[in-house]
């Protein structure tokens, strides 16, 4: 799954780069520039939906930036200074 996500991200960046090249090369409104940017937007939305579905089905899990919740059954011993 990680390889697919990274591959799609590289394709998105490549599409953005090709749109820049077409924009600089043609010097005016070009259907190639619009097509490359449309592809980038479509891939970005598709990747977002893929990530949401993968998380929903449990294929990917959060990496845990939040600290774990305190266990209410665990006793806390007071510390003495």
C-alpha positions as protocol buffer text, in pm:
chain_id: "A"
residue {
  index: 1
  type: UNK
  ca { x: 0 y: 0 z: 0 }
}
residue {
  index: 2
  type: UNK
  ca { x: 283 y: 239 z: 85 }
}
residue {
  index: 3
  type: UNK
  ca { x: 447 y: 178 z: -252 }
}
residue {
  index: 4
  type: UNK
  ca { x: 121 y: 260 z: -431 }
}
residue {
  index: 5
  type: UNK
  ca { x: 80 y: 584 z: -235 }
}
residue {
  index: 6
  type: UNK
  ca { x: 437 y: 694 z: -306 }
}
residue {
  index: 7
  type: UNK
  ca { x: 403 y: 600 z: -673 }
}
residue {
  index: 8
  type: UNK
  ca { x: 85 y: 807 z: -710 }
}
residue {
  index: 9
  type: UNK
  ca { x: 255 y: 1101 z: -536 }
}
residue {
  index: 10
  type: UNK
  ca { x: 544 y: 1083 z: -782 }
}
residue {
  index: 11
  type: UNK
  ca { x: 299 y: 1074 z: -1074 }
}
residue {
  index: 12
  type: UNK
  ca { x: 120 y: 1380 z: -930 }
}
residue {
  index: 13
  type: UNK
  ca { x: 449 y: 1572 z: -904 }
}
residue {
  index: 14
  type: UNK
  ca { x: 545 y: 1459 z: -1255 }
}
residue {
  index: 15
  type: UNK
  ca { x: 215 y: 1584 z: -1392 }
}
residue {
  index: 16
  type: UNK
  ca { x: 265 y: 1918 z: -1222 }
}
residue {
  index: 17
  type: UNK
  ca { x: 617 y: 1941 z: -1368 }
}
residue {
  index: 18
  type: UNK
  ca { x: 496 y: 1857 z: -1718 }
}
residue {
  index: 19
  type: UNK
  ca { x: 227 y: 2126 z: -1688 }
}
residue {
  index: 20
  type: UNK
  ca { x: 501 y: 2376 z: -1601 }
}
residue {
  index: 21
  type: UNK
  ca { x: 706 y: 2269 z: -1903 }
}
residue {
  index: 22
  type: UNK
  ca { x: 406 y: 2299 z: -2134 }
}
residue {
  index: 23
  type: UNK
  ca { x: 321 y: 2638 z: -1987 }
}
residue {
  index: 24
  type: UNK
  ca { x: 674 y: 2771 z: -2042 }
}
residue {
  index: 25
  type: UNK
  ca { x: 712 y: 2613 z: -2386 }
}
residue {
  index: 26
  type: UNK
  ca { x: 381 y: 2723 z: -2538 }
}
residue {
  index: 27
  type: UNK
  ca { x: 370 y: 3074 z: -2381 }
}
residue {
  index: 28
  type: UNK
  ca { x: -7 y: 3086 z: -2411 }
}
residue {
  index: 29
  type: UNK
  ca { x: -309 y: 2888 z: -2309 }
}
residue {
  index: 30
  type: UNK
  ca { x: -248 y: 2534 z: -2411 }
}
residue {
  index: 31
  type: UNK
  ca { x: -473 y: 2230 z: -2400 }
}
residue {
  index: 32
  type: UNK
  ca { x: -169 y: 2025 z: -2294 }
}
residue {
  index: 33
  type: UNK
  ca { x: -123 y: 2242 z: -1983 }
}
residue {
  index: 34
  type: UNK
  ca { x: -490 y: 2212 z: -1894 }
}
residue {
  index: 35
  type: UNK
  ca { x: -484 y: 1835 z: -1950 }
}
residue {
  index: 36
  type: UNK
  ca { x: -178 y: 1792 z: -1727 }
}
residue {
  index: 37
  type: UNK
  ca { x: -332 y: 2001 z: -1449 }
}
residue {
  index: 38
  type: UNK
  ca { x: -663 y: 1816 z: -1480 }
}
residue {
  index: 39
  type: UNK
  ca { x: -477 y: 1487 z: -1449 }
}
residue {
  index: 40
  type: UNK
  ca { x: -300 y: 1614 z: -1138 }
}
residue {
  index: 41
  type: UNK
  ca { x: -626 y: 1720 z: -975 }
}
residue {
  index: 42
  type: UNK
  ca { x: -793 y: 1390 z: -1061 }
}
residue {
  index: 43
  type: UNK
  ca { x: -503 y: 1190 z: -921 }
}
residue {
  index: 44
  type: UNK
  ca { x: -497 y: 1400 z: -604 }
}
residue {
  index: 45
  type: UNK
  ca { x: -868 y: 1346 z: -543 }
}
residue {
  index: 46
  type: UNK
  ca { x: -833 y: 977 z: -622 }
}
residue {
  index: 47
  type: UNK
  ca { x: -544 y: 941 z: -378 }
}
residue {
  index: 48
  type: UNK
  ca { x: -741 y: 1119 z: -107 }
}
residue {
  index: 49
  type: UNK
  ca { x: -1040 y: 887 z: -159 }
}
residue {
  index: 50
  type: UNK
  ca { x: -806 y: 584 z: -161 }
}
residue {
  index: 51
  type: UNK
  ca { x: -654 y: 694 z: 170 }
}
residue {
  index: 52
  type: UNK
  ca { x: -996 y: 747 z: 327 }
}
residue {
  index: 53
  type: UNK
  ca { x: -1122 y: 407 z: 211 }
}
residue {
  index: 54
  type: UNK
  ca { x: -802 y: 233 z: 319 }
}
residue {
  index: 55
  type: UNK
  ca { x: -833 y: 384 z: 665 }
}
residue {
  index: 56
  type: UNK
  ca { x: -1202 y: 295 z: 680 }
}
residue {
  index: 57
  type: UNK
  ca { x: -1137 y: -69 z: 592 }
}
residue {
  index: 58
  type: UNK
  ca { x: -842 y: -91 z: 829 }
}
residue {
  index: 59
  type: UNK
  ca { x: -573 y: -138 z: 564 }
}
residue {
  index: 60
  type: UNK
  ca { x: -374 y: 154 z: 702 }
}
residue {
  index: 61
  type: UNK
  ca { x: -349 y: 275 z: 1058 }
}
residue {
  index: 62
  type: UNK
  ca { x: -252 y: 608 z: 1213 }
}
residue {
  index: 63
  type: UNK
  ca { x: 111 y: 628 z: 1319 }
}
residue {
  index: 64
  type: UNK
  ca { x: 39 y: 748 z: 1672 }
}
residue {
  index: 65
  type: UNK
  ca { x: 140 y: 1107 z: 1721 }
}
residue {
  index: 66
  type: UNK
  ca { x: -108 y: 1136 z: 2005 }
}
residue {
  index: 67
  type: UNK
  ca { x: -3 y: 992 z: 2339 }
}
residue {
  index: 68
  type: UNK
  ca { x: -194 y: 682 z: 2447 }
}
residue {
  index: 69
  type: UNK
  ca { x: -499 y: 740 z: 2661 }
}
residue {
  index: 70
  type: UNK
  ca { x: -457 y: 690 z: 3034 }
}
residue {
  index: 71
  type: UNK
  ca { x: -582 y: 359 z: 3162 }
}
residue {
  index: 72
  type: UNK
  ca { x: -845 y: 437 z: 3431 }
}
residue {
  index: 73
  type: UNK
  ca { x: -791 y: 98 z: 3598 }
}
residue {
  index: 74
  type: UNK
  ca { x: -421 y: 158 z: 3645 }
}
residue {
  index: 75
  type: UNK
  ca { x: -332 y: 293 z: 3989 }
}
residue {
  index: 76
  type: UNK
  ca { x: -105 y: 590 z: 4009 }
}
residue {
  index: 77
  type: UNK
  ca { x: 128 y: 600 z: 4305 }
}
residue {
  index: 78
  type: UNK
  ca { x: 202 y: 949 z: 4431 }
}
residue {
  index: 79
  type: UNK
  ca { x: 562 y: 1057 z: 4418 }
}
residue {
  index: 80
  type: UNK
  ca { x: 722 y: 1219 z: 4716 }
}
residue {
  index: 81
  type: UNK
  ca { x: 965 y: 1505 z: 4670 }
}
